Amino acid sequence: MNNINHIKYCKKCIIPETRPHTEIGEDGICSGCKYFDQRKNIDWDKRKSELIKVFNKYKNKGNNNYDCIIPSSGGKDSTYQALKVLEFGLRPLLITVTTDMLTPIGRKNIDNLKNKGVDYLEFSPNPVLRKKINKLALNTVGDITWTEEVAVSCAVTRFAIKMGIPLIIWGENPENENGGPEENADFFDDIIQKHDDEWFETFRTNGLKSSDILDTWKKEGVKDIDLQPYTFPDKNEIQKNGTIGIFLGHYLPWDGHKNAEFSIKNGLTTYEKWVEGNIVSYENLDNYQMRIHDYFKFLKFGYDRTTDWCCWKIRRNRITRNEAKNLVKKFGGKFPSTYLGVELSEILQEIDCSLDEFNLICDKFTNKKLFKCNNKNELIKDENQNLILNNSEFF
Ligand SMILES: [Zn+2]
């Protein structure tokens, strides 16, 4: 097996070429930086008037109380989205797909947002089945929060259809914010109608389809109806309802840090310090399992949430590239022994997984080409279980 000793990193930010869907061009610049750079040429006043046009099309229309749905975790971005939409005079229905391990801060922030004066729906897919799926997803595709991510797209779109509310307002376009194929980076509306199942599976399911789960557990009595929260609705149903999704970030300049400042002013509770494995105190506060999700990104691709935040901050001139390297060196890629102060073993108990079992799953998903191994090709770990990147000299 050839080791990867020299991963290519974007020259402007520090995203590695190993990030899925990211391209680093011949000029050494990644697609995320390229798309961000293009934002300075955007006429944001024009975009705002385009947004008003979209809103006017859906305001007070249809046979229901609501003009739109906002998928919401109660976090910094959804608080910003909801309050902005209220400013524009729309009547939104907020929908939270509650996380498997909702934290007290997460609960507080959901309640904070409710108390801004909105109708709010909390949907909790069958927790018994969800725990099982989270373990299966961890074991098969290395993603413990698969259910949360998939249900946000699938269940929310199903509610939109069932309730006859055609407009869904998402936050940022992840493929524009972080880099992705050019043809997806400019999507701003009709996200749901224009994209097909293949797109959904490529960009939203992390390699595990609900039909795979059904195949695995059919004999145990799991039916396809049980997996509806994780199955994207039929295209015909979507078209019949006229469901469209827009990215608010296409119309109003998107900045996660500013969203946080805005939301904190509006009552968002943050963690008392930087969240473990991150360099901010104000995101991913609603789910104890999030750090495991991020750690698997590190095992598979050699970077984690610390790098993501450094890249967003570099692009917005909040830190230099050298400062970012030092931050990643200090905080990035660490074994997730706690999250929000809770021990890993306690977090794993939720999905009936022991620490030994977890370590085996970690090793299974670790890309050995990226990390230092001994001469028996076994991963080298320090006393805190941390791995060592082959190219750690970069940092
Ligand atoms: Zn970049």
Short mmCIF file of C-alpha atoms and ligand atoms in Angstrom, two decimals:
data_model
loop_
_atom_site.label_atom_id
_atom_site.label_comp_id
_atom_site.label_asym_id
_atom_site.label_seq_id
_atom_site.Cartn_x
_atom_site.Cartn_y
_atom_site.Cartn_z
CA MET A 1 0.00 0.00 0.00
CA ASN A 2 1.41 3.37 -0.96
CA ASN A 3 1.37 5.99 1.72
CA ILE A 4 0.10 9.42 0.86
CA ASN A 5 2.87 11.61 2.15
CA HIS A 6 2.01 14.71 0.27
CA ILE A 7 -1.68 15.45 0.22
CA LYS A 8 -2.38 18.48 -1.87
CA TYR A 9 -4.00 21.31 0.10
CA CYS A 10 -5.69 24.35 -1.35
CA LYS A 11 -3.18 27.20 -1.49
CA LYS A 12 -5.65 29.72 -0.13
CA CYS A 13 -7.51 27.73 2.54
CA ILE A 14 -6.33 24.41 4.00
CA ILE A 15 -8.88 21.99 2.55
CA PRO A 16 -7.20 18.77 1.40
CA GLU A 17 -7.75 17.17 -1.99
CA THR A 18 -9.05 14.12 -0.12
CA ARG A 19 -12.32 15.93 0.66
CA PRO A 20 -15.08 14.28 -1.40
CA HIS A 21 -16.42 16.41 -4.26
CA THR A 22 -13.68 19.04 -3.81
CA GLU A 23 -11.53 19.88 -6.78
CA ILE A 24 -8.25 21.73 -6.49
CA GLY A 25 -7.57 23.46 -9.79
CA GLU A 26 -4.27 23.87 -11.63
CA ASP A 27 -3.92 27.23 -9.91
CA GLY A 28 -3.90 25.38 -6.55
CA ILE A 29 -7.22 26.87 -5.46
CA CYS A 30 -10.14 24.69 -4.32
CA SER A 31 -13.68 24.93 -5.62
CA GLY A 32 -14.95 26.23 -2.26
CA CYS A 33 -12.54 29.20 -2.39
CA LYS A 34 -13.35 29.77 -6.06
CA TYR A 35 -17.10 29.95 -5.42
CA PHE A 36 -16.57 32.18 -2.39
CA ASP A 37 -14.42 34.54 -4.44
CA GLN A 38 -17.20 34.85 -7.02
CA ARG A 39 -19.53 36.20 -4.34
CA LYS A 40 -17.84 39.59 -4.42
CA ASN A 41 -19.18 40.12 -7.95
CA ILE A 42 -22.76 39.40 -6.93
CA ASP A 43 -25.27 42.24 -6.88
CA TRP A 44 -26.80 41.40 -3.48
CA ASP A 45 -29.53 44.06 -3.76
CA LYS A 46 -30.67 42.38 -6.96
CA ARG A 47 -30.59 38.99 -5.26
CA LYS A 48 -32.66 40.39 -2.39
CA SER A 49 -35.32 41.65 -4.78
CA GLU A 50 -35.33 38.22 -6.45
CA LEU A 51 -35.94 36.71 -3.02
CA ILE A 52 -38.85 39.07 -2.41
CA LYS A 53 -40.33 37.95 -5.74
CA VAL A 54 -40.06 34.30 -4.68
CA PHE A 55 -41.62 35.09 -1.31
CA ASN A 56 -44.46 37.06 -2.90
CA LYS A 57 -45.24 34.10 -5.09
CA TYR A 58 -45.85 31.91 -2.04
CA LYS A 59 -47.13 34.43 0.52
CA ASN A 60 -50.79 33.92 1.48
CA LYS A 61 -51.23 31.35 -1.27
CA GLY A 62 -52.63 27.88 -1.10
CA ASN A 63 -55.10 26.35 1.26
CA ASN A 64 -53.11 26.29 4.43
CA ASN A 65 -51.86 28.54 7.17
CA TYR A 66 -48.23 28.43 6.17
CA ASP A 67 -46.26 30.12 3.41
CA CYS A 68 -43.19 27.95 3.78
CA ILE A 69 -41.39 25.30 5.81
CA ILE A 70 -38.04 25.94 7.47
CA PRO A 71 -36.12 22.81 8.46
CA SER A 72 -34.74 23.77 11.83
CA SER A 73 -32.40 22.38 14.46
CA GLY A 74 -32.84 25.45 16.64
CA GLY A 75 -29.14 26.22 16.03
CA LYS A 76 -27.41 29.35 14.82
CA ASP A 77 -28.32 28.95 11.14
CA SER A 78 -31.96 27.97 11.55
CA THR A 79 -32.50 30.75 14.10
CA TYR A 80 -31.12 33.20 11.53
CA GLN A 81 -33.20 31.69 8.70
CA ALA A 82 -36.42 31.79 10.71
CA LEU A 83 -36.02 35.33 11.97
CA LYS A 84 -35.07 36.58 8.48
CA VAL A 85 -38.10 34.92 6.95
CA LEU A 86 -40.31 36.51 9.61
CA GLU A 87 -38.76 39.90 8.76
CA PHE A 88 -39.95 39.39 5.19
CA GLY A 89 -43.48 38.88 6.50
CA LEU A 90 -43.87 35.19 5.75
CA ARG A 91 -45.69 32.75 7.97
CA PRO A 92 -43.33 29.79 8.30
CA LEU A 93 -43.82 26.38 9.84
CA LEU A 94 -40.60 25.27 11.49
CA ILE A 95 -39.85 21.56 11.53
CA THR A 96 -37.20 19.92 13.68
CA VAL A 97 -36.24 16.32 13.20
CA THR A 98 -35.02 15.77 16.76
CA THR A 99 -31.60 14.23 17.10
CA ASP A 100 -30.96 10.80 18.54
CA MET A 101 -29.24 12.30 21.58
CA LEU A 102 -30.66 15.76 22.02
CA THR A 103 -28.56 17.80 24.45
CA PRO A 104 -29.93 20.21 27.07
CA ILE A 105 -28.45 23.13 25.05
CA GLY A 106 -30.18 21.80 21.95
CA ARG A 107 -33.51 21.67 23.81
CA LYS A 108 -32.98 25.20 25.13
CA ASN A 109 -32.29 26.55 21.64
CA ILE A 110 -35.33 24.86 20.12
CA ASP A 111 -37.45 26.42 22.88
CA ASN A 112 -35.77 29.79 22.34
CA LEU A 113 -36.71 29.72 18.68
CA LYS A 114 -40.29 28.62 19.39
CA ASN A 115 -40.64 31.57 21.72
CA LYS A 116 -39.82 33.98 18.92
CA GLY A 117 -43.43 33.47 17.92
CA VAL A 118 -43.58 30.70 15.33
CA ASP A 119 -45.55 27.50 14.84
CA TYR A 120 -43.21 24.61 15.36
CA LEU A 121 -43.36 20.92 14.67
CA GLU A 122 -40.97 18.47 16.31
CA PHE A 123 -40.78 15.13 14.58
CA SER A 124 -39.02 12.20 16.25
CA PRO A 125 -38.74 9.17 13.98
CA ASN A 126 -39.16 5.91 15.90
CA PRO A 127 -36.21 6.11 18.33
CA VAL A 128 -35.86 2.35 18.73
CA LEU A 129 -35.39 1.87 15.00
CA ARG A 130 -33.27 5.01 14.72
CA LYS A 131 -30.74 3.81 17.30
CA LYS A 132 -30.43 0.55 15.38
CA ILE A 133 -29.95 2.42 12.11
CA ASN A 134 -27.35 4.72 13.65
CA LYS A 135 -25.33 1.70 14.72
CA LEU A 136 -25.75 0.07 11.33
CA ALA A 137 -24.73 3.30 9.57
CA LEU A 138 -21.69 3.66 11.83
CA ASN A 139 -20.68 0.10 11.07
CA THR A 140 -21.35 0.11 7.33
CA VAL A 141 -20.57 3.65 6.15
CA GLY A 142 -18.91 5.18 9.21
CA ASP A 143 -21.65 7.71 9.86
CA ILE A 144 -23.39 7.64 13.23
CA THR A 145 -25.62 10.64 12.41
CA TRP A 146 -26.84 9.26 9.07
CA THR A 147 -30.47 9.27 10.27
CA GLU A 148 -30.45 12.94 11.21
CA GLU A 149 -28.95 14.11 7.96
CA VAL A 150 -31.10 11.97 5.73
CA ALA A 151 -34.34 12.59 7.63
CA VAL A 152 -33.91 16.35 7.39
CA SER A 153 -34.12 16.09 3.60
CA CYS A 154 -36.61 13.23 3.34
CA ALA A 155 -39.02 13.72 6.23
CA VAL A 156 -39.22 17.49 5.80
CA THR A 157 -40.00 17.15 2.09
CA ARG A 158 -42.66 14.54 2.95
CA PHE A 159 -44.27 16.95 5.43
CA ALA A 160 -44.24 19.68 2.76
CA ILE A 161 -46.18 17.38 0.44
CA LYS A 162 -48.58 16.08 3.08
CA MET A 163 -49.38 19.57 4.31
CA GLY A 164 -49.56 21.10 0.84
CA ILE A 165 -46.84 23.68 1.55
CA PRO A 166 -44.74 24.03 -1.60
CA LEU A 167 -41.85 26.22 -0.42
CA ILE A 168 -38.99 24.86 1.71
CA ILE A 169 -36.27 27.28 2.80
CA TRP A 170 -32.86 25.74 3.33
CA GLY A 171 -29.80 27.61 4.60
CA GLU A 172 -26.64 27.48 2.55
CA ASN A 173 -25.89 25.39 -0.51
CA PRO A 174 -23.21 23.07 0.90
CA GLU A 175 -21.72 22.51 -2.53
CA ASN A 176 -21.25 26.26 -2.94
CA GLU A 177 -20.08 26.92 0.61
CA ASN A 178 -17.62 24.03 0.76
CA GLY A 179 -16.91 23.17 -2.85
CA GLY A 180 -18.50 20.67 -5.18
CA PRO A 181 -19.26 20.16 -8.83
CA GLU A 182 -19.76 23.40 -10.73
CA GLU A 183 -23.20 22.37 -11.99
CA ASN A 184 -24.47 22.08 -8.40
CA ALA A 185 -22.76 25.14 -6.96
CA ASP A 186 -25.20 27.64 -8.35
CA PHE A 187 -28.40 25.87 -7.49
CA PHE A 188 -30.73 28.20 -5.72
CA ASP A 189 -34.25 27.02 -6.35
CA ASP A 190 -36.10 23.96 -7.51
CA ILE A 191 -33.42 22.03 -5.66
CA ILE A 192 -35.87 19.26 -5.09
CA GLN A 193 -37.45 19.16 -8.52
CA LYS A 194 -34.28 19.46 -10.54
CA HIS A 195 -32.27 16.92 -8.62
CA ASP A 196 -32.89 13.27 -9.09
CA ASP A 197 -32.45 10.21 -6.92
CA GLU A 198 -28.89 9.79 -8.09
CA TRP A 199 -27.97 13.28 -6.92
CA PHE A 200 -29.68 12.65 -3.59
CA GLU A 201 -27.80 9.41 -3.07
CA THR A 202 -24.46 10.90 -4.11
CA PHE A 203 -24.60 14.07 -2.08
CA ARG A 204 -26.91 13.35 0.83
CA THR A 205 -26.84 9.68 1.86
CA ASN A 206 -23.16 8.97 2.43
CA GLY A 207 -23.40 5.70 0.54
CA LEU A 208 -26.22 4.07 2.52
CA LYS A 209 -29.70 3.97 0.98
CA SER A 210 -32.88 3.25 2.86
CA SER A 211 -33.39 0.31 0.48
CA ASP A 212 -30.08 -1.15 1.76
CA ILE A 213 -31.46 -0.97 5.30
CA LEU A 214 -34.66 -2.62 4.19
CA ASP A 215 -32.70 -5.43 2.55
CA THR A 216 -30.71 -5.90 5.77
CA TRP A 217 -33.70 -6.07 8.11
CA LYS A 218 -36.61 -7.28 6.00
CA LYS A 219 -36.47 -10.68 7.67
CA GLU A 220 -36.67 -9.01 11.07
CA GLY A 221 -39.94 -7.39 10.13
CA VAL A 222 -38.80 -3.90 9.12
CA LYS A 223 -41.09 -2.60 6.38
CA ASP A 224 -40.49 0.08 3.81
CA ILE A 225 -43.12 2.25 5.50
CA ASP A 226 -40.93 2.24 8.66
CA LEU A 227 -38.15 3.77 6.61
CA GLN A 228 -40.21 6.55 5.07
CA PRO A 229 -38.49 9.26 7.12
CA TYR A 230 -35.27 8.20 5.40
CA THR A 231 -36.62 7.71 1.89
CA PHE A 232 -36.92 10.61 -0.51
CA PRO A 233 -40.50 11.02 -1.70
CA ASP A 234 -41.54 10.03 -5.17
CA LYS A 235 -40.73 12.60 -7.84
CA ASN A 236 -44.34 12.62 -9.07
CA GLU A 237 -45.62 13.49 -5.61
CA ILE A 238 -43.09 16.31 -5.37
CA GLN A 239 -44.13 17.68 -8.73
CA LYS A 240 -47.83 17.39 -7.94
CA ASN A 241 -47.35 19.49 -4.80
CA GLY A 242 -45.11 21.93 -6.70
CA THR A 243 -42.54 21.52 -3.91
CA ILE A 244 -39.44 23.63 -4.36
CA GLY A 245 -36.54 24.28 -2.06
CA ILE A 246 -34.49 27.45 -2.05
CA PHE A 247 -31.15 28.20 -0.45
CA LEU A 248 -31.40 31.42 1.52
CA GLY A 249 -27.64 31.77 1.10
CA HIS A 250 -28.13 32.33 -2.62
CA TYR A 251 -30.16 35.47 -1.97
CA LEU A 252 -28.58 36.87 1.21
CA PRO A 253 -24.81 36.70 1.83
CA TRP A 254 -24.17 33.58 3.93
CA ASP A 255 -21.75 33.71 6.85
CA GLY A 256 -22.01 31.08 9.60
CA HIS A 257 -20.12 33.25 12.08
CA LYS A 258 -22.39 36.24 11.49
CA ASN A 259 -25.43 33.97 11.72
CA ALA A 260 -24.12 32.91 15.14
CA GLU A 261 -23.63 36.51 16.29
CA PHE A 262 -27.13 37.36 15.09
CA SER A 263 -28.63 34.32 16.82
CA ILE A 264 -26.73 34.88 20.08
CA LYS A 265 -28.23 38.38 20.18
CA ASN A 266 -31.57 36.65 19.76
CA GLY A 267 -31.15 34.28 22.68
CA LEU A 268 -29.13 31.35 21.29
CA THR A 269 -27.29 29.52 24.06
CA THR A 270 -23.68 28.58 23.26
CA TYR A 271 -21.28 26.16 24.93
CA GLU A 272 -19.09 27.55 27.72
CA LYS A 273 -15.92 27.12 25.62
CA TRP A 274 -14.91 25.89 22.18
CA VAL A 275 -16.69 22.64 21.47
CA GLU A 276 -14.35 19.63 21.54
CA GLY A 277 -12.88 19.04 18.08
CA ASN A 278 -13.86 22.51 16.91
CA ILE A 279 -12.74 26.13 17.15
CA VAL A 280 -16.13 27.70 17.88
CA SER A 281 -18.57 27.49 20.77
CA TYR A 282 -21.76 27.98 18.81
CA GLU A 283 -22.48 25.06 16.49
CA ASN A 284 -23.48 21.41 16.64
CA LEU A 285 -24.76 21.80 20.17
CA ASP A 286 -27.87 19.68 19.77
CA ASN A 287 -26.51 16.18 19.31
CA TYR A 288 -23.97 14.32 21.46
CA GLN A 289 -23.15 12.08 18.51
CA MET A 290 -21.84 14.89 16.28
CA ARG A 291 -18.21 14.56 17.26
CA ILE A 292 -18.15 10.91 16.31
CA HIS A 293 -19.58 11.91 12.94
CA ASP A 294 -16.78 14.48 12.49
CA TYR A 295 -14.08 12.09 13.69
CA PHE A 296 -14.95 9.60 10.97
CA LYS A 297 -14.39 12.34 8.41
CA PHE A 298 -10.89 12.61 9.82
CA LEU A 299 -10.35 8.85 9.65
CA LYS A 300 -11.56 8.65 6.06
CA PHE A 301 -10.20 11.89 4.61
CA GLY A 302 -7.66 13.31 7.07
CA TYR A 303 -9.50 16.49 8.07
CA ASP A 304 -12.37 17.41 10.36
CA ARG A 305 -14.59 20.25 11.57
CA THR A 306 -11.60 22.29 12.75
CA THR A 307 -10.37 22.44 9.17
CA ASP A 308 -13.85 23.36 7.88
CA TRP A 309 -14.05 26.29 10.26
CA CYS A 310 -10.50 27.38 9.49
CA CYS A 311 -11.34 27.43 5.76
CA TRP A 312 -14.48 29.51 6.28
CA LYS A 313 -12.52 31.92 8.47
CA ILE A 314 -9.59 32.20 6.03
CA ARG A 315 -11.93 32.99 3.12
CA ARG A 316 -13.51 35.77 5.16
CA ASN A 317 -10.09 37.13 6.26
CA ARG A 318 -10.72 36.38 9.93
CA ILE A 319 -7.55 34.31 10.31
CA THR A 320 -4.44 33.74 8.24
CA ARG A 321 -3.53 30.44 6.64
CA ASN A 322 -0.65 30.03 9.12
CA GLU A 323 -2.92 30.66 12.08
CA ALA A 324 -5.27 28.06 10.62
CA LYS A 325 -2.47 25.49 10.38
CA ASN A 326 -1.63 26.03 14.05
CA LEU A 327 -5.27 25.71 15.08
CA VAL A 328 -5.66 22.44 13.17
CA LYS A 329 -2.45 21.13 14.67
CA LYS A 330 -3.68 21.92 18.16
CA PHE A 331 -7.38 21.01 17.94
CA GLY A 332 -7.93 18.93 14.82
CA GLY A 333 -8.19 15.17 14.44
CA LYS A 334 -8.24 14.27 18.10
CA PHE A 335 -9.85 11.05 19.32
CA PRO A 336 -13.41 11.95 20.41
CA SER A 337 -13.09 10.97 24.08
CA THR A 338 -15.75 13.50 25.16
CA TYR A 339 -18.33 15.75 23.53
CA LEU A 340 -19.95 18.67 25.32
CA GLY A 341 -18.45 17.22 28.47
CA VAL A 342 -20.01 13.77 28.10
CA GLU A 343 -17.79 10.69 27.98
CA LEU A 344 -17.57 8.73 24.73
CA SER A 345 -18.59 5.48 26.46
CA GLU A 346 -21.84 7.11 27.59
CA ILE A 347 -22.54 8.42 24.08
CA LEU A 348 -21.90 4.97 22.61
CA GLN A 349 -24.21 3.32 25.12
CA GLU A 350 -27.11 4.98 23.31
CA ILE A 351 -26.48 2.74 20.30
CA ASP A 352 -25.41 -0.26 22.35
CA CYS A 353 -21.76 -0.07 21.29
CA SER A 354 -18.77 -0.75 23.55
CA LEU A 355 -15.51 1.20 23.39
CA ASP A 356 -13.70 -1.87 22.05
CA GLU A 357 -16.27 -2.31 19.33
CA PHE A 358 -16.02 1.39 18.50
CA ASN A 359 -12.24 1.20 18.19
CA LEU A 360 -12.55 -1.70 15.78
CA ILE A 361 -15.06 0.24 13.67
CA CYS A 362 -12.71 3.25 13.70
CA ASP A 363 -9.82 1.13 12.45
CA LYS A 364 -12.01 -0.36 9.74
CA PHE A 365 -12.78 3.10 8.34
CA THR A 366 -9.33 4.60 8.75
CA ASN A 367 -7.60 5.26 5.46
CA LYS A 368 -4.23 3.74 6.31
CA LYS A 369 -2.62 5.55 3.41
CA LEU A 370 -3.12 8.81 5.31
CA PHE A 371 -1.81 7.78 8.74
CA LYS A 372 1.42 6.48 10.19
CA CYS A 373 1.56 2.71 10.61
CA ASN A 374 4.22 0.40 12.07
CA ASN A 375 6.06 -2.16 9.95
CA LYS A 376 3.17 -4.60 10.43
CA ASN A 377 0.88 -2.02 8.80
CA GLU A 378 -0.89 -1.41 12.13
CA LEU A 379 -1.98 2.12 12.92
CA ILE A 380 0.24 3.96 15.37
CA LYS A 381 -1.75 5.68 18.14
CA ASP A 382 -0.54 7.77 21.06
CA GLU A 383 -1.61 7.23 24.67
CA ASN A 384 -4.83 9.15 24.00
CA GLN A 385 -5.72 7.01 20.97
CA ASN A 386 -4.81 9.81 18.55
CA LEU A 387 -3.56 8.87 15.09
CA ILE A 388 -0.71 10.63 13.33
CA LEU A 389 -1.14 11.95 9.81
CA ASN A 390 1.65 10.95 7.43
CA ASN A 391 2.01 14.48 6.28
CA SER A 392 1.69 16.03 9.73
CA GLU A 393 4.76 18.12 8.87
CA PHE A 394 2.39 20.21 6.78
CA PHE A 395 0.86 21.36 10.00
ZN ZN B 1 -9.58 26.68 -0.73
#
